[in-house]
């Protein structure tokens, strides 16, 4: 009975040591008698008990690595406190096991030194403007060295760039001055545009008024011309009617009577309105002479 139990325990130990189940996205490095033998892939794997052993276990997923904050000096001798994060992935389990004693520490140290080198080539303003370039150069520098470690560096991101308080205060003042400058420029552009709009409006209003005055003058001139024409035509028509009436039988006598009436009316108006002494003809034959003179004029015009 005791022998059976011992055999069962030994069998369990053999099975436990010989059967290995590797999870997905993992790689296990196997050593046989202390020498690299192979890499177990995800799934069910079998080993030789007491001969093979799992020496290293690696995760093949993308791994984020926080890079410790450090002080970097820019090209214009300004100190910057920089921290970032690195993303890498194990691509070769064998090299990751034997290429470096601690590839994570090696990547972290290399990222810090590469970052200091890249920032040392840039001025302070450029470090804020060219983060993508800095990230790309750090990745390139680390990736070349990490090939021997079985690691692929995917990307590097700067989390924060912190200049000294004095530089930060000066930058804030510069930003404030720049904003005030833009505000003044915008205000002056607004005033300029306002003056342009006012001048344009006044010019258009003046043109409109002048066009209105011009049209009014043209209309008045046309109205006066029409009135003069109408008066002339009416006068000519009246004269023509008078002339035709004179040619009729008894026309001359009617004219004589009309002239005599006008003369009498004129004398009566002068007598009524004048405050001075009125001298009237002593002989009414003078009135007859006046009528005769008027009739002679009418006959002469008629003959002409």
Coordinates of C-alpha atoms in Angstrom, one line a residue:
X1 CA 0.0 0.0 0.0
X2 CA 2.8 2.4 0.9
X3 CA 4.6 1.5 -2.3
X4 CA 1.5 2.3 -4.3
X5 CA 1.2 5.7 -2.7
X6 CA 4.9 6.4 -3.4
X7 CA 4.5 5.4 -7.0
X8 CA 1.4 7.6 -7.3
X9 CA 3.2 10.6 -5.8
X10 CA 6.2 10.1 -8.2
X11 CA 3.8 9.8 -11.1
X12 CA 2.1 13.0 -10.2
X13 CA 5.4 14.8 -9.9
X14 CA 6.6 13.5 -13.3
X15 CA 3.3 14.6 -14.9
X16 CA 3.5 18.0 -13.3
X17 CA 7.0 18.6 -14.4
X18 CA 6.5 17.2 -17.9
X19 CA 3.3 18.9 -18.9
X20 CA 3.3 22.7 -19.2
X21 CA 0.4 24.9 -20.5
X22 CA 1.6 28.2 -21.8
X23 CA -1.0 31.1 -21.8
X24 CA -1.7 33.1 -24.9
X25 CA 0.7 36.0 -25.6
X26 CA 3.4 34.4 -23.4
X27 CA 6.7 32.7 -24.2
X28 CA 8.6 30.4 -21.9
X29 CA 12.3 29.7 -22.3
X30 CA 13.4 26.1 -21.6
X31 CA 16.9 25.1 -20.5
X32 CA 18.1 21.5 -20.7
X33 CA 20.8 20.7 -18.3
X34 CA 21.6 24.5 -18.0
X35 CA 21.7 25.2 -21.7
X36 CA 19.1 26.9 -23.8
X37 CA 16.9 24.3 -25.4
X38 CA 13.9 26.0 -26.9
X39 CA 10.9 28.3 -26.4
X40 CA 7.5 27.0 -25.5
X41 CA 4.6 28.5 -27.5
X42 CA 1.1 29.0 -26.1
X43 CA -0.8 25.8 -25.6
X44 CA 0.1 22.3 -24.2
X45 CA 3.8 21.5 -24.1
X46 CA 5.8 18.4 -22.8
X47 CA 9.1 18.5 -21.1
X48 CA 11.6 15.9 -19.9
X49 CA 11.2 15.8 -16.1
X50 CA 14.3 16.8 -14.1
X51 CA 16.2 17.5 -17.3
X52 CA 14.3 20.4 -18.8
X53 CA 13.2 23.4 -16.7
X54 CA 11.4 26.7 -17.4
X55 CA 14.2 29.3 -17.0
X56 CA 12.4 32.5 -18.1
X57 CA 8.8 33.6 -18.7
X58 CA 8.1 36.5 -20.9
X59 CA 4.9 38.4 -21.8
X60 CA 4.6 39.2 -25.5
X61 CA 2.0 41.9 -25.0
X62 CA 2.7 45.6 -25.4
X63 CA 4.1 46.9 -22.1
X64 CA 4.1 50.5 -20.9
X65 CA 7.2 51.6 -19.0
X66 CA 7.2 54.7 -16.9
X67 CA 10.4 56.6 -17.4
X68 CA 11.6 58.5 -14.2
X69 CA 11.6 62.2 -14.2
X70 CA 15.0 63.8 -14.9
X71 CA 16.6 67.3 -15.5
X72 CA 17.6 68.0 -19.1
X73 CA 19.6 71.1 -20.3
X74 CA 18.5 72.7 -23.6
X75 CA 20.8 74.2 -26.2
X76 CA 20.3 77.7 -24.7
X77 CA 21.3 76.4 -21.2
X78 CA 17.8 76.2 -19.7
X79 CA 16.9 73.4 -17.4
X80 CA 13.8 71.3 -18.0
X81 CA 12.3 68.6 -15.9
X82 CA 11.1 65.9 -18.2
X83 CA 9.3 62.7 -17.7
X84 CA 7.7 60.3 -20.1
X85 CA 6.4 56.9 -20.8
X86 CA 7.8 54.2 -23.1
X87 CA 5.9 51.4 -24.9
X88 CA 7.8 48.2 -25.8
X89 CA 7.2 44.6 -26.7
X90 CA 9.2 41.4 -26.4
X91 CA 9.7 40.0 -29.9
X92 CA 12.5 37.4 -29.2
X93 CA 12.2 35.5 -25.9
X94 CA 15.6 33.9 -26.2
X95 CA 17.4 37.3 -26.7
X96 CA 15.3 38.9 -24.0
X97 CA 16.5 36.1 -21.6
X98 CA 20.2 36.1 -22.5
X99 CA 20.9 39.4 -24.3
X100 CA 20.7 41.5 -21.1
X101 CA 20.6 40.7 -17.5
X102 CA 17.7 43.3 -17.1
X103 CA 16.4 44.6 -20.3
X104 CA 13.7 46.7 -18.6
X105 CA 16.3 48.6 -16.7
X106 CA 18.5 48.9 -19.8
X107 CA 15.6 50.3 -21.8
X108 CA 14.8 52.8 -19.1
X109 CA 18.3 54.1 -18.7
X110 CA 18.8 54.3 -22.5
X111 CA 15.6 56.3 -22.8
X112 CA 16.8 58.8 -20.3
X113 CA 20.2 59.2 -21.9
X114 CA 18.7 59.5 -25.4
X115 CA 16.2 62.1 -24.2
X116 CA 18.9 64.2 -22.7
X117 CA 20.9 64.0 -25.9
X118 CA 18.0 65.0 -28.1
X119 CA 16.8 67.9 -25.9
X120 CA 20.4 69.2 -25.6
X121 CA 20.3 69.9 -29.4
X122 CA 17.2 72.0 -29.2
X123 CA 16.4 75.4 -27.8
X124 CA 13.7 75.9 -25.1
X125 CA 10.9 77.1 -27.5
X126 CA 11.6 74.2 -29.9
X127 CA 11.2 71.6 -27.1
X128 CA 7.6 72.6 -26.7
X129 CA 6.9 72.9 -30.5
X130 CA 8.7 69.7 -31.6
X131 CA 7.5 67.0 -29.2
X132 CA 6.8 64.6 -32.0
X133 CA 10.3 64.9 -33.4
X134 CA 11.8 64.4 -29.9
X135 CA 9.6 61.2 -29.4
X136 CA 10.6 59.8 -32.8
X137 CA 14.3 60.4 -32.2
X138 CA 14.2 58.8 -28.8
X139 CA 12.4 55.7 -30.2
X140 CA 15.0 55.5 -33.0
X141 CA 17.9 55.6 -30.6
X142 CA 16.5 53.0 -28.2
X143 CA 15.3 50.7 -30.9
X144 CA 18.7 50.3 -32.5
X145 CA 20.2 49.1 -29.2
X146 CA 17.1 47.1 -28.1
X147 CA 17.4 44.7 -31.1
X148 CA 20.1 42.7 -29.3
X149 CA 17.8 42.4 -26.3
X150 CA 14.9 40.9 -28.2
X151 CA 12.7 43.9 -27.6
X152 CA 10.9 46.2 -30.0
X153 CA 10.4 49.8 -28.9
X154 CA 7.0 50.9 -30.3
X155 CA 6.8 54.6 -29.2
X156 CA 7.8 57.1 -26.6
X157 CA 5.6 59.9 -25.3
X158 CA 6.7 62.9 -23.2
X159 CA 4.2 63.4 -20.4
X160 CA 5.4 66.7 -19.1
X161 CA 8.0 69.4 -19.7
X162 CA 8.4 71.7 -16.7
X163 CA 10.8 74.6 -16.9
X164 CA 12.0 76.5 -13.8
X165 CA 9.7 78.9 -12.1
X166 CA 11.6 82.0 -13.4
X167 CA 11.4 80.8 -17.0
X168 CA 7.7 79.8 -16.6
X169 CA 6.9 83.3 -15.2
X170 CA 8.8 84.9 -18.1
X171 CA 6.9 82.7 -20.6
X172 CA 3.6 83.7 -19.0
X173 CA 4.5 87.4 -19.3
X174 CA 5.5 86.8 -23.0
X175 CA 2.2 85.1 -23.7
X176 CA 0.3 87.9 -21.9
X177 CA 2.2 90.6 -23.9
X178 CA 1.5 88.7 -27.2
X179 CA -2.2 88.4 -26.4
X180 CA -2.3 92.1 -25.5
X181 CA -0.5 92.9 -28.8
X182 CA -3.0 90.8 -30.8
X183 CA -5.9 92.5 -28.9
X184 CA -4.5 96.0 -29.8
X185 CA -4.0 95.0 -33.4
X186 CA -7.5 93.6 -33.5
X187 CA -8.9 96.8 -32.0
X188 CA -7.0 99.0 -34.4
X189 CA -8.2 96.9 -37.3
X190 CA -11.7 97.2 -36.1
X191 CA -11.4 101.0 -35.9
X192 CA -9.8 101.1 -39.3
X193 CA -12.6 99.0 -40.8
X194 CA -15.2 101.2 -39.0
X195 CA -13.7 104.4 -40.5
X196 CA -13.6 102.7 -43.9
X197 CA -17.2 101.7 -43.5
X198 CA -18.2 105.2 -42.4
X199 CA -16.3 106.9 -45.3
X200 CA -17.8 104.4 -47.7
X201 CA -21.3 105.1 -46.4
X202 CA -20.8 108.9 -46.6
X203 CA -19.5 108.6 -50.1
X204 CA -22.4 106.5 -51.2
X205 CA -24.8 108.8 -49.4
X206 CA -23.3 111.9 -51.1
X207 CA -23.4 110.2 -54.5
X208 CA -27.1 109.2 -53.9
X209 CA -27.9 112.8 -52.8
X210 CA -26.1 114.3 -55.8
X211 CA -27.9 111.9 -58.1
X212 CA -31.2 112.9 -56.5
X213 CA -30.4 116.6 -56.8
X214 CA -29.3 116.0 -60.4
X215 CA -32.5 114.2 -61.2
X216 CA -34.6 116.8 -59.4
X217 CA -32.9 119.6 -61.4
X218 CA -33.5 117.7 -64.6
X219 CA -37.2 117.2 -63.7
X220 CA -37.5 120.9 -62.7
X221 CA -35.9 122.0 -66.0
X222 CA -38.1 119.6 -68.0
X223 CA -41.2 120.9 -66.0
X224 CA -40.3 124.6 -66.7
X225 CA -39.6 123.8 -70.3
X226 CA -42.9 122.1 -70.6
X227 CA -44.6 125.0 -68.8
X228 CA -43.0 127.5 -71.1
X229 CA -43.9 125.5 -74.1
X230 CA -47.5 125.2 -72.9
X231 CA -47.7 128.9 -72.2
X232 CA -46.2 129.7 -75.6
X233 CA -48.5 127.3 -77.4
X234 CA -51.5 128.8 -75.5
X235 CA -50.4 132.3 -76.3
X236 CA -49.9 131.5 -79.9
X237 CA -53.3 129.8 -80.0
X238 CA -55.0 132.8 -78.3
X239 CA -53.3 135.2 -80.8
X240 CA -54.4 133.0 -83.7
X241 CA -58.0 133.0 -82.4
X242 CA -57.9 136.8 -82.0
X243 CA -56.5 137.3 -85.5
X244 CA -59.2 135.0 -86.9
X245 CA -61.8 136.9 -85.0
X246 CA -60.6 140.2 -86.4
X247 CA -60.9 138.9 -89.9
X248 CA -64.5 138.2 -89.4
X249 CA -67.1 140.9 -90.3
X250 CA -67.4 143.5 -87.5
X251 CA -64.1 142.3 -86.0
X252 CA -62.5 145.7 -86.3
X253 CA -65.4 147.4 -84.6
X254 CA -65.2 144.9 -81.8
X255 CA -61.5 145.6 -81.3
X256 CA -62.2 149.4 -81.3
X257 CA -64.8 148.8 -78.6
X258 CA -62.5 146.6 -76.6
X259 CA -59.6 149.1 -76.8
X260 CA -62.0 151.9 -75.7
X261 CA -63.2 149.9 -72.8
X262 CA -59.7 149.2 -71.7
X263 CA -58.8 152.8 -71.9
X264 CA -61.8 153.8 -69.8
X265 CA -61.0 151.1 -67.3
X266 CA -57.4 152.3 -67.1
X267 CA -58.4 155.9 -66.4
X268 CA -60.9 154.7 -63.8
X269 CA -58.3 152.6 -62.0
X270 CA -55.8 155.4 -61.9
X271 CA -58.5 157.8 -60.5
X272 CA -59.5 155.3 -57.8
X273 CA -56.0 154.3 -56.7
X274 CA -54.0 157.5 -57.1
X275 CA -53.9 160.0 -54.3
X276 CA -52.6 162.8 -56.6
X277 CA -54.4 164.9 -59.1
X278 CA -55.4 163.1 -62.3
X279 CA -55.3 165.0 -65.6
X280 CA -57.7 163.6 -68.1
X281 CA -57.8 164.6 -71.8
X282 CA -59.8 167.8 -72.3
X283 CA -61.0 166.6 -75.6
X284 CA -62.4 163.0 -76.0
X285 CA -61.1 163.1 -79.6
X286 CA -57.7 162.2 -78.1
X287 CA -59.2 158.9 -77.0
X288 CA -60.5 158.4 -80.5
X289 CA -57.0 159.2 -81.8
X290 CA -55.6 156.6 -79.4
X291 CA -58.0 154.0 -80.7
X292 CA -57.2 154.9 -84.3
X293 CA -53.5 154.5 -83.6
X294 CA -54.1 151.1 -82.1
X295 CA -56.3 150.0 -85.0
X296 CA -53.6 151.2 -87.5
X297 CA -51.1 149.0 -85.7
X298 CA -53.5 146.0 -85.9
X299 CA -54.1 146.6 -89.6
X300 CA -50.3 146.9 -90.3
X301 CA -49.7 143.6 -88.5
X302 CA -52.6 142.0 -90.3
X303 CA -51.2 143.2 -93.7
X304 CA -47.8 141.8 -92.8

